[in-house]
């Protein structure tokens, strides 16, 4: 065969990655092949192209997606991201991971995800509001508080959730707080929701450290990303006495081998929209360099596929806790495992968000308000239980934590599917 006939190697995308992970985990489970096919397939995929009036009066077309992967265990649930690189395959993978994640923490939700291809950094608040409202309108046929409940993800926030809630409520003629989670507190948001994912990352990292006999106080922590997940996690580690050596955003980060003043770093970012290393007693660092720093705990909390076969051999962390969804490719995963790195996989590590989203939804449906203490203690109980269940499978079957977590999640969804049967 000549070179021109040789098929190009398949480009690894998150959807391929998600399917490879399922294949690996399913081999360890005794699931009817038909049931496995059913729960791996995406139930519904909606792509919409819609116009938005820009501030200069022009019309611009945008493309958005909502992928509903599986609702066997409960309504579809998953965030909406605004990012220039988001595409259908990325959203498919994220939707599938949501299904397994909700099952790992035993929350009665299915999995979904949404995204709009746009660059929110280049849009005004009014343009973002019009985009959000029109996208919500396009999704109306598939959303609902008992059907599909969005939440924040990359570059969306409580304000975006407020616009979704308002648009949905207006279309239905009455206020429907349960249509969305991660809302502002004033609109029925839950105490503790903003911090939930970062807190869950901190809890599972602490469990992993305890398991390995590592003290969090004084532990050297590196965080990629300083948004909702990375920023909150970094703050919690610093408050617990860990040394946060480096933190970043999409343009790079700051590094101090003796530990950063996390509060100062985050308020600098908040005030100036960037890190100013001179003011922070730190040096600049690229996102690639940050992942290779010598540390005890590495937390990728930004985008997917950042730890690959190319940089995995240079990752020097003892524990990797995946705040982001899908930051490690399957090849890199295997290499880290072989090198003895303890991995807390995304569907466990960042499940605090969907857990408190569930609490928010329950409070909305019942018109109740829980205290922050109640939320934190319920979250902590759920995260610790899930961690120990995954660890037990990992030990019992002598398998990596990711395979164990997937086995737990997939098995729960498969059992629910078998109980429901297939209609008609
Ligand atoms: P966010 O928008 O609040 O923050 C994203 C952060 O990543 C920002 O600091 C941004 O500058 C940085 N970033 C963006 N592109 C980058 C790049 N190419 N390299 C390095 N950094 C980059 O988003 P978030 O809610 O913190 O989400 C981060 C990750 O966590 C995503 O993978 C998301 O799916 C996942 N996650 C979020 C939640 C949640 O509740 N928000 C729950 C579970 C999982």
GROMACS .gro file of C-alpha atoms and ligand atoms in nm:
model
  468
    1UNK     CA    1   0.000   0.000   0.000
    2UNK     CA    2   0.146   0.338  -0.092
    3UNK     CA    3   0.165   0.622   0.160
    4UNK     CA    4  -0.121   0.806  -0.002
    5UNK     CA    5  -0.349   0.505   0.058
    6UNK     CA    6  -0.251   0.466   0.422
    7UNK     CA    7  -0.538   0.597   0.630
    8UNK     CA    8  -0.432   0.883   0.855
    9UNK     CA    9  -0.422   0.782   1.221
   10UNK     CA   10  -0.754   0.861   1.384
   11UNK     CA   11  -0.732   1.195   1.558
   12UNK     CA   12  -0.814   1.140   1.921
   13UNK     CA   13  -1.121   1.332   2.015
   14UNK     CA   14  -1.311   1.329   2.344
   15UNK     CA   15  -1.593   1.114   2.202
   16UNK     CA   16  -1.343   0.844   2.094
   17UNK     CA   17  -1.179   0.872   2.433
   18UNK     CA   18  -1.511   0.829   2.613
   19UNK     CA   19  -1.595   0.520   2.405
   20UNK     CA   20  -1.250   0.364   2.465
   21UNK     CA   21  -1.294   0.411   2.839
   22UNK     CA   22  -1.634   0.237   2.831
   23UNK     CA   23  -1.492  -0.057   2.634
   24UNK     CA   24  -1.215  -0.100   2.889
   25UNK     CA   25  -1.450  -0.093   3.187
   26UNK     CA   26  -1.726  -0.300   3.026
   27UNK     CA   27  -1.481  -0.589   2.970
   28UNK     CA   28  -1.472  -0.627   3.347
   29UNK     CA   29  -1.850  -0.635   3.383
   30UNK     CA   30  -2.105  -0.898   3.301
   31UNK     CA   31  -2.347  -0.682   3.103
   32UNK     CA   32  -2.577  -0.805   2.828
   33UNK     CA   33  -2.421  -0.674   2.502
   34UNK     CA   34  -2.757  -0.528   2.390
   35UNK     CA   35  -2.796  -0.340   2.718
   36UNK     CA   36  -2.439  -0.212   2.689
   37UNK     CA   37  -2.509  -0.089   2.337
   38UNK     CA   38  -2.825   0.085   2.458
   39UNK     CA   39  -2.660   0.266   2.749
   40UNK     CA   40  -2.353   0.366   2.547
   41UNK     CA   41  -2.556   0.518   2.262
   42UNK     CA   42  -2.665   0.880   2.282
   43UNK     CA   43  -3.041   0.912   2.313
   44UNK     CA   44  -3.087   1.253   2.150
   45UNK     CA   45  -2.862   1.512   1.983
   46UNK     CA   46  -2.986   1.856   1.895
   47UNK     CA   47  -2.780   2.097   1.683
   48UNK     CA   48  -2.918   2.446   1.636
   49UNK     CA   49  -2.804   2.737   1.423
   50UNK     CA   50  -2.947   3.064   1.543
   51UNK     CA   51  -2.906   3.438   1.487
   52UNK     CA   52  -2.801   3.692   1.749
   53UNK     CA   53  -2.823   4.068   1.709
   54UNK     CA   54  -2.479   4.211   1.792
   55UNK     CA   55  -2.428   4.550   1.959
   56UNK     CA   56  -2.324   4.709   1.628
   57UNK     CA   57  -2.662   4.617   1.479
   58UNK     CA   58  -2.536   4.328   1.266
   59UNK     CA   59  -2.675   3.974   1.279
   60UNK     CA   60  -2.442   3.683   1.349
   61UNK     CA   61  -2.519   3.314   1.323
   62UNK     CA   62  -2.410   3.081   1.607
   63UNK     CA   63  -2.413   2.703   1.640
   64UNK     CA   64  -2.517   2.533   1.962
   65UNK     CA   65  -2.565   2.176   2.082
   66UNK     CA   66  -2.755   1.986   2.346
   67UNK     CA   67  -2.671   1.618   2.368
   68UNK     CA   68  -2.891   1.402   2.591
   69UNK     CA   69  -2.696   1.086   2.648
   70UNK     CA   70  -2.903   0.880   2.889
   71UNK     CA   71  -3.201   0.930   3.122
   72UNK     CA   72  -3.246   0.576   3.253
   73UNK     CA   73  -3.182   0.675   3.616
   74UNK     CA   74  -3.347   1.019   3.611
   75UNK     CA   75  -3.381   1.344   3.415
   76UNK     CA   76  -3.096   1.452   3.187
   77UNK     CA   77  -2.847   1.674   3.367
   78UNK     CA   78  -2.538   1.858   3.252
   79UNK     CA   79  -2.371   2.191   3.201
   80UNK     CA   80  -2.362   2.432   2.909
   81UNK     CA   81  -2.028   2.569   2.792
   82UNK     CA   82  -1.951   2.868   2.574
   83UNK     CA   83  -1.622   2.810   2.392
   84UNK     CA   84  -1.491   2.872   2.038
   85UNK     CA   85  -1.367   2.511   2.006
   86UNK     CA   86  -1.672   2.329   2.133
   87UNK     CA   87  -1.819   2.083   1.883
   88UNK     CA   88  -2.062   1.793   1.870
   89UNK     CA   89  -1.803   1.527   1.957
   90UNK     CA   90  -1.684   1.719   2.261
   91UNK     CA   91  -2.041   1.766   2.382
   92UNK     CA   92  -2.118   1.395   2.316
   93UNK     CA   93  -1.826   1.288   2.534
   94UNK     CA   94  -1.915   1.533   2.810
   95UNK     CA   95  -2.278   1.411   2.807
   96UNK     CA   96  -2.170   1.047   2.842
   97UNK     CA   97  -1.933   1.131   3.129
   98UNK     CA   98  -2.225   1.304   3.304
   99UNK     CA   99  -2.427   0.980   3.292
  100UNK     CA  100  -2.150   0.776   3.458
  101UNK     CA  101  -2.069   1.058   3.703
  102UNK     CA  102  -2.426   1.087   3.835
  103UNK     CA  103  -2.432   0.709   3.878
  104UNK     CA  104  -2.094   0.702   4.060
  105UNK     CA  105  -2.228   0.938   4.327
  106UNK     CA  106  -2.568   0.764   4.315
  107UNK     CA  107  -2.761   1.079   4.225
  108UNK     CA  108  -3.090   1.011   4.038
  109UNK     CA  109  -2.995   1.199   3.722
  110UNK     CA  110  -2.901   1.097   3.371
  111UNK     CA  111  -2.637   1.267   3.159
  112UNK     CA  112  -2.648   1.554   2.909
  113UNK     CA  113  -2.429   1.844   2.801
  114UNK     CA  114  -2.461   2.156   2.592
  115UNK     CA  115  -2.239   2.405   2.424
  116UNK     CA  116  -2.236   2.709   2.199
  117UNK     CA  117  -1.946   2.778   1.964
  118UNK     CA  118  -1.861   3.135   2.056
  119UNK     CA  119  -1.592   3.341   2.221
  120UNK     CA  120  -1.757   3.497   2.527
  121UNK     CA  121  -1.439   3.699   2.596
  122UNK     CA  122  -1.509   3.899   2.280
  123UNK     CA  123  -1.879   3.952   2.347
  124UNK     CA  124  -2.049   4.219   2.555
  125UNK     CA  125  -2.285   4.125   2.842
  126UNK     CA  126  -2.583   4.228   2.625
  127UNK     CA  127  -2.468   4.008   2.337
  128UNK     CA  128  -2.419   3.717   2.578
  129UNK     CA  129  -2.765   3.771   2.720
  130UNK     CA  130  -2.926   3.771   2.373
  131UNK     CA  131  -2.725   3.461   2.275
  132UNK     CA  132  -2.829   3.280   2.593
  133UNK     CA  133  -3.196   3.368   2.560
  134UNK     CA  134  -3.214   3.267   2.194
  135UNK     CA  135  -3.022   2.941   2.257
  136UNK     CA  136  -3.261   2.863   2.545
  137UNK     CA  137  -3.556   2.927   2.317
  138UNK     CA  138  -3.409   2.685   2.062
  139UNK     CA  139  -3.376   2.418   2.334
  140UNK     CA  140  -3.725   2.466   2.482
  141UNK     CA  141  -3.867   2.146   2.323
  142UNK     CA  142  -3.611   1.928   2.504
  143UNK     CA  143  -3.566   2.109   2.838
  144UNK     CA  144  -3.775   2.090   3.155
  145UNK     CA  145  -3.732   2.052   3.531
  146UNK     CA  146  -3.832   1.686   3.504
  147UNK     CA  147  -3.675   1.639   3.161
  148UNK     CA  148  -3.337   1.810   3.120
  149UNK     CA  149  -3.179   2.055   3.365
  150UNK     CA  150  -2.873   2.259   3.250
  151UNK     CA  151  -2.599   2.401   3.476
  152UNK     CA  152  -2.286   2.616   3.436
  153UNK     CA  153  -1.969   2.487   3.270
  154UNK     CA  154  -1.670   2.651   3.100
  155UNK     CA  155  -1.730   3.027   3.050
  156UNK     CA  156  -2.090   3.018   3.172
  157UNK     CA  157  -2.188   3.129   3.523
  158UNK     CA  158  -2.482   3.200   3.757
  159UNK     CA  159  -2.583   3.505   3.549
  160UNK     CA  160  -2.614   3.289   3.236
  161UNK     CA  161  -2.824   3.042   3.438
  162UNK     CA  162  -3.048   3.332   3.551
  163UNK     CA  163  -3.113   3.425   3.184
  164UNK     CA  164  -3.194   3.061   3.101
  165UNK     CA  165  -3.434   3.040   3.394
  166UNK     CA  166  -3.602   3.370   3.304
  167UNK     CA  167  -3.643   3.278   2.936
  168UNK     CA  168  -3.784   2.934   3.017
  169UNK     CA  169  -4.016   3.082   3.282
  170UNK     CA  170  -4.150   3.349   3.046
  171UNK     CA  171  -4.219   3.087   2.778
  172UNK     CA  172  -4.418   2.886   3.034
  173UNK     CA  173  -4.604   3.175   3.193
  174UNK     CA  174  -4.478   3.111   3.547
  175UNK     CA  175  -4.149   3.099   3.738
  176UNK     CA  176  -3.972   2.763   3.710
  177UNK     CA  177  -3.660   2.770   3.933
  178UNK     CA  178  -3.599   2.394   3.889
  179UNK     CA  179  -3.522   2.433   3.517
  180UNK     CA  180  -3.160   2.512   3.586
  181UNK     CA  181  -2.903   2.472   3.867
  182UNK     CA  182  -2.609   2.693   3.955
  183UNK     CA  183  -2.846   2.993   3.966
  184UNK     CA  184  -2.780   3.300   4.180
  185UNK     CA  185  -2.896   3.256   4.540
  186UNK     CA  186  -3.157   3.530   4.490
  187UNK     CA  187  -3.334   3.314   4.228
  188UNK     CA  188  -3.344   2.987   4.419
  189UNK     CA  189  -2.981   2.888   4.381
  190UNK     CA  190  -2.835   2.671   4.653
  191UNK     CA  191  -2.589   2.769   4.918
  192UNK     CA  192  -2.265   2.588   4.847
  193UNK     CA  193  -2.333   2.528   4.476
  194UNK     CA  194  -2.070   2.773   4.352
  195UNK     CA  195  -1.803   2.603   4.563
  196UNK     CA  196  -1.936   2.248   4.517
  197UNK     CA  197  -1.713   2.117   4.238
  198UNK     CA  198  -1.393   2.263   4.384
  199UNK     CA  199  -1.494   2.138   4.729
  200UNK     CA  200  -1.553   1.790   4.587
  201UNK     CA  201  -1.209   1.801   4.425
  202UNK     CA  202  -1.059   1.897   4.761
  203UNK     CA  203  -1.249   1.621   4.944
  204UNK     CA  204  -1.148   1.345   4.701
  205UNK     CA  205  -0.788   1.473   4.690
  206UNK     CA  206  -0.781   1.463   5.072
  207UNK     CA  207  -0.914   1.105   5.068
  208UNK     CA  208  -0.648   1.007   4.815
  209UNK     CA  209  -0.377   1.173   5.026
  210UNK     CA  210  -0.501   0.998   5.339
  211UNK     CA  211  -0.497   0.667   5.153
  212UNK     CA  212  -0.133   0.724   5.052
  213UNK     CA  213  -0.028   0.854   5.394
  214UNK     CA  214   0.031   1.208   5.266
  215UNK     CA  215  -0.053   1.505   5.487
  216UNK     CA  216  -0.255   1.779   5.311
  217UNK     CA  217  -0.094   2.034   5.541
  218UNK     CA  218   0.229   2.121   5.365
  219UNK     CA  219   0.144   1.917   5.052
  220UNK     CA  220   0.265   2.079   4.727
  221UNK     CA  221  -0.031   2.140   4.496
  222UNK     CA  222  -0.040   2.259   4.134
  223UNK     CA  223  -0.366   2.374   3.971
  224UNK     CA  224  -0.432   2.426   3.600
  225UNK     CA  225  -0.725   2.665   3.553
  226UNK     CA  226  -0.847   2.928   3.797
  227UNK     CA  227  -1.218   2.936   3.716
  228UNK     CA  228  -1.500   2.793   3.917
  229UNK     CA  229  -1.334   2.454   3.973
  230UNK     CA  230  -0.963   2.546   3.986
  231UNK     CA  231  -1.006   2.871   4.179
  232UNK     CA  232  -1.223   2.721   4.451
  233UNK     CA  233  -1.006   2.409   4.482
  234UNK     CA  234  -0.687   2.617   4.512
  235UNK     CA  235  -0.846   2.829   4.785
  236UNK     CA  236  -0.952   2.519   4.980
  237UNK     CA  237  -0.605   2.364   4.961
  238UNK     CA  238  -0.445   2.688   5.075
  239UNK     CA  239  -0.689   2.717   5.367
  240UNK     CA  240  -0.604   2.360   5.467
  241UNK     CA  241  -0.234   2.452   5.487
  242UNK     CA  242  -0.122   2.307   5.153
  243UNK     CA  243   0.132   2.497   4.942
  244UNK     CA  244  -0.017   2.594   4.607
  245UNK     CA  245   0.293   2.620   4.388
  246UNK     CA  246   0.127   2.727   4.062
  247UNK     CA  247  -0.207   2.821   3.911
  248UNK     CA  248  -0.304   2.930   3.559
  249UNK     CA  249  -0.568   3.054   3.319
  250UNK     CA  250  -0.593   3.009   2.941
  251UNK     CA  251  -0.292   3.237   2.882
  252UNK     CA  252  -0.053   3.077   3.133
  253UNK     CA  253   0.009   3.104   3.502
  254UNK     CA  254   0.220   3.203   3.799
  255UNK     CA  255   0.465   2.990   3.995
  256UNK     CA  256   0.637   3.015   4.331
  257UNK     CA  257   0.820   2.701   4.452
  258UNK     CA  258   0.761   2.811   4.815
  259UNK     CA  259   0.386   2.852   4.766
  260UNK     CA  260   0.165   3.133   4.632
  261UNK     CA  261  -0.061   3.360   4.832
  262UNK     CA  262  -0.374   3.215   4.671
  263UNK     CA  263  -0.615   3.485   4.790
  264UNK     CA  264  -0.389   3.755   4.642
  265UNK     CA  265  -0.346   3.563   4.318
  266UNK     CA  266  -0.722   3.516   4.274
  267UNK     CA  267  -0.805   3.876   4.361
  268UNK     CA  268  -0.540   3.996   4.113
  269UNK     CA  269  -0.701   3.780   3.844
  270UNK     CA  270  -1.042   3.907   3.945
  271UNK     CA  271  -0.936   4.272   3.937
  272UNK     CA  272  -0.714   4.277   3.626
  273UNK     CA  273  -0.843   3.967   3.439
  274UNK     CA  274  -0.484   3.835   3.440
  275UNK     CA  275  -0.202   3.734   3.672
  276UNK     CA  276   0.067   3.997   3.728
  277UNK     CA  277   0.366   3.794   3.843
  278UNK     CA  278   0.563   4.098   3.967
  279UNK     CA  279   0.288   4.182   4.214
  280UNK     CA  280   0.249   3.822   4.327
  281UNK     CA  281   0.608   3.729   4.419
  282UNK     CA  282   0.594   3.471   4.146
  283UNK     CA  283   0.736   3.393   3.805
  284UNK     CA  284   0.542   3.333   3.486
  285UNK     CA  285   0.484   2.975   3.376
  286UNK     CA  286   0.321   2.824   3.068
  287UNK     CA  287   0.037   2.577   3.097
  288UNK     CA  288   0.263   2.305   2.951
  289UNK     CA  289   0.539   2.372   3.209
  290UNK     CA  290   0.289   2.383   3.493
  291UNK     CA  291   0.173   2.026   3.425
  292UNK     CA  292   0.532   1.904   3.460
  293UNK     CA  293   0.614   2.069   3.793
  294UNK     CA  294   0.746   1.855   4.076
  295UNK     CA  295   0.451   1.836   4.318
  296UNK     CA  296   0.242   1.604   4.536
  297UNK     CA  297  -0.100   1.680   4.388
  298UNK     CA  298  -0.170   1.797   4.033
  299UNK     CA  299  -0.518   1.926   3.954
  300UNK     CA  300  -0.597   1.980   3.586
  301UNK     CA  301  -0.911   2.197   3.616
  302UNK     CA  302  -0.944   2.359   3.274
  303UNK     CA  303  -0.989   2.171   2.946
  304UNK     CA  304  -0.982   1.813   2.818
  305UNK     CA  305  -0.687   1.621   2.664
  306UNK     CA  306  -0.407   1.825   2.829
  307UNK     CA  307  -0.215   1.522   2.963
  308UNK     CA  308  -0.120   1.314   2.661
  309UNK     CA  309   0.132   1.042   2.576
  310UNK     CA  310   0.378   1.322   2.492
  311UNK     CA  311   0.391   1.493   2.830
  312UNK     CA  312   0.278   1.206   3.059
  313UNK     CA  313   0.638   1.080   3.109
  314UNK     CA  314   0.727   1.423   3.248
  315UNK     CA  315   0.435   1.449   3.494
  316UNK     CA  316   0.596   1.436   3.838
  317UNK     CA  317   0.290   1.449   4.063
  318UNK     CA  318   0.217   1.168   4.306
  319UNK     CA  319  -0.159   1.219   4.280
  320UNK     CA  320  -0.357   1.359   3.985
  321UNK     CA  321  -0.709   1.478   4.069
  322UNK     CA  322  -0.912   1.554   3.757
  323UNK     CA  323  -1.111   1.870   3.828
  324UNK     CA  324  -1.171   1.907   3.454
  325UNK     CA  325  -1.361   1.658   3.243
  326UNK     CA  326  -1.138   1.434   3.032
  327UNK     CA  327  -0.800   1.604   3.089
  328UNK     CA  328  -0.606   1.277   3.049
  329UNK     CA  329  -0.603   1.077   2.725
  330UNK     CA  330  -0.631   0.695   2.759
  331UNK     CA  331  -0.266   0.642   2.653
  332UNK     CA  332  -0.144   0.896   2.907
  333UNK     CA  333  -0.370   0.738   3.166
  334UNK     CA  334  -0.200   0.402   3.122
  335UNK     CA  335   0.145   0.562   3.136
  336UNK     CA  336   0.065   0.746   3.459
  337UNK     CA  337  -0.077   0.431   3.612
  338UNK     CA  338   0.234   0.232   3.518
  339UNK     CA  339   0.449   0.508   3.669
  340UNK     CA  340   0.261   0.468   3.999
  341UNK     CA  341   0.069   0.795   3.988
  342UNK     CA  342  -0.254   0.772   4.189
  343UNK     CA  343  -0.539   0.902   3.973
  344UNK     CA  344  -0.870   1.037   4.099
  345UNK     CA  345  -1.072   1.029   3.775
  346UNK     CA  346  -1.302   1.310   3.661
  347UNK     CA  347  -1.629   1.120   3.705
  348UNK     CA  348  -1.541   1.091   4.074
  349UNK     CA  349  -1.323   1.396   4.142
  350UNK     CA  350  -1.552   1.664   3.996
  351UNK     CA  351  -1.885   1.502   4.089
  352UNK     CA  352  -1.939   1.756   4.370
  353UNK     CA  353  -2.099   1.991   4.115
  354UNK     CA  354  -2.372   1.754   4.003
  355UNK     CA  355  -2.426   1.646   4.364
  356UNK     CA  356  -2.504   1.997   4.489
  357UNK     CA  357  -2.695   2.066   4.166
  358UNK     CA  358  -2.914   1.777   4.275
  359UNK     CA  359  -2.955   1.938   4.619
  360UNK     CA  360  -3.049   2.267   4.448
  361UNK     CA  361  -3.306   2.093   4.229
  362UNK     CA  362  -3.458   1.908   4.526
  363UNK     CA  363  -3.485   2.236   4.720
  364UNK     CA  364  -3.649   2.407   4.418
  365UNK     CA  365  -3.904   2.127   4.370
  366UNK     CA  366  -3.996   2.139   4.739
  367UNK     CA  367  -3.963   2.516   4.788
  368UNK     CA  368  -3.719   2.451   5.071
  369UNK     CA  369  -3.389   2.610   5.168
  370UNK     CA  370  -3.117   2.399   5.324
  371UNK     CA  371  -2.839   2.551   5.535
  372UNK     CA  372  -2.483   2.560   5.404
  373UNK     CA  373  -2.374   2.325   5.684
  374UNK     CA  374  -2.634   2.073   5.579
  375UNK     CA  375  -2.525   2.096   5.217
  376UNK     CA  376  -2.154   2.067   5.294
  377UNK     CA  377  -2.203   1.772   5.525
  378UNK     CA  378  -2.428   1.587   5.276
  379UNK     CA  379  -2.178   1.660   4.996
  380UNK     CA  380  -1.888   1.541   5.204
  381UNK     CA  381  -2.071   1.217   5.295
  382UNK     CA  382  -2.157   1.142   4.931
  383UNK     CA  383  -1.807   1.219   4.798
  384UNK     CA  384  -1.632   1.012   5.066
  385UNK     CA  385  -1.866   0.718   5.014
  386UNK     CA  386  -1.815   0.726   4.636
  387UNK     CA  387  -1.437   0.749   4.683
  388UNK     CA  388  -1.432   0.445   4.913
  389UNK     CA  389  -1.661   0.245   4.682
  390UNK     CA  390  -1.435   0.316   4.383
  391UNK     CA  391  -1.121   0.242   4.585
  392UNK     CA  392  -1.270  -0.090   4.703
  393UNK     CA  393  -1.340  -0.199   4.341
  394UNK     CA  394  -0.993  -0.084   4.238
  395UNK     CA  395  -0.832  -0.295   4.514
  396UNK     CA  396  -1.057  -0.595   4.472
  397UNK     CA  397  -1.010  -0.616   4.095
  398UNK     CA  398  -0.655  -0.475   4.090
  399UNK     CA  399  -0.761  -0.212   3.838
  400UNK     CA  400  -0.689   0.161   3.802
  401UNK     CA  401  -0.923   0.402   3.981
  402UNK     CA  402  -1.068   0.524   3.648
  403UNK     CA  403  -1.169   0.175   3.538
  404UNK     CA  404  -1.314   0.112   3.884
  405UNK     CA  405  -1.517   0.436   3.876
  406UNK     CA  406  -1.646   0.359   3.527
  407UNK     CA  407  -1.738   0.006   3.634
  408UNK     CA  408  -1.938   0.142   3.928
  409UNK     CA  409  -2.118   0.401   3.713
  410UNK     CA  410  -2.181   0.181   3.409
  411UNK     CA  411  -2.300  -0.111   3.621
  412UNK     CA  412  -2.555   0.108   3.800
  413UNK     CA  413  -2.690   0.243   3.471
  414UNK     CA  414  -2.702  -0.109   3.319
  415UNK     CA  415  -2.891  -0.246   3.622
  416UNK     CA  416  -3.142   0.040   3.598
  417UNK     CA  417  -3.183  -0.029   3.225
  418UNK     CA  418  -3.242  -0.400   3.286
  419UNK     CA  419  -3.507  -0.320   3.547
  420UNK     CA  420  -3.684  -0.077   3.316
  421UNK     CA  421  -3.667  -0.312   3.018
  422UNK     CA  422  -3.712  -0.200   2.660
  423UNK     CA  423  -4.039  -0.050   2.534
  424UNK     CA  424  -4.257  -0.192   2.378
  425LIG     P1  425  -1.455   2.824   3.413
  425LIG     O1  426  -1.498   2.887   3.288
  425LIG     O2  427  -1.504   2.878   3.541
  425LIG     O3  428  -1.294   2.821   3.419
  425LIG     C1  429  -1.217   2.765   3.318
  425LIG     C2  430  -1.073   2.793   3.350
  425LIG     O4  431  -0.991   2.726   3.253
  425LIG     C3  432  -1.035   2.941   3.339
  425LIG     O5  433  -0.940   2.972   3.439
  425LIG     C4  434  -0.973   2.952   3.199
  425LIG     O6  435  -0.886   3.060   3.187
  425LIG     C5  436  -0.901   2.819   3.193
  425LIG     N1  437  -0.872   2.775   3.056
  425LIG     C6  438  -0.952   2.782   2.948
  425LIG     N2  439  -0.888   2.733   2.839
  425LIG     C7  440  -0.767   2.691   2.883
  425LIG     C8  441  -0.656   2.630   2.820
  425LIG     N3  442  -0.659   2.601   2.691
  425LIG     N4  443  -0.548   2.600   2.897
  425LIG     C9  444  -0.547   2.628   3.029
  425LIG     N5  445  -0.649   2.686   3.093
  425LIG    C10  446  -0.757   2.717   3.022
  425LIG     O7  447  -1.490   2.668   3.399
  425LIG     P2  448  -1.508   2.561   3.515
  425LIG     O8  449  -1.651   2.554   3.550
  425LIG     O9  450  -1.406   2.585   3.621
  425LIG    O10  451  -1.471   2.428   3.435
  425LIG    C11  452  -1.339   2.376   3.426
  425LIG    C12  453  -1.346   2.228   3.397
  425LIG    O11  454  -1.419   2.163   3.502
  425LIG    C13  455  -1.416   2.188   3.268
  425LIG    O12  456  -1.357   2.070   3.218
  425LIG    C14  457  -1.558   2.157   3.316
  425LIG    O13  458  -1.627   2.072   3.226
  425LIG    C15  459  -1.526   2.089   3.447
  425LIG     N6  460  -1.637   2.082   3.542
  425LIG    C16  461  -1.699   2.196   3.584
  425LIG    C17  462  -1.802   2.185   3.677
  425LIG    C18  463  -1.872   2.305   3.735
  425LIG    O14  464  -1.955   2.288   3.827
  425LIG     N7  465  -1.842   2.426   3.693
  425LIG    C19  466  -1.844   2.059   3.724
  425LIG    C20  467  -1.776   1.946   3.679
  425LIG    C21  468  -1.673   1.959   3.588
   0.00000   0.00000   0.00000
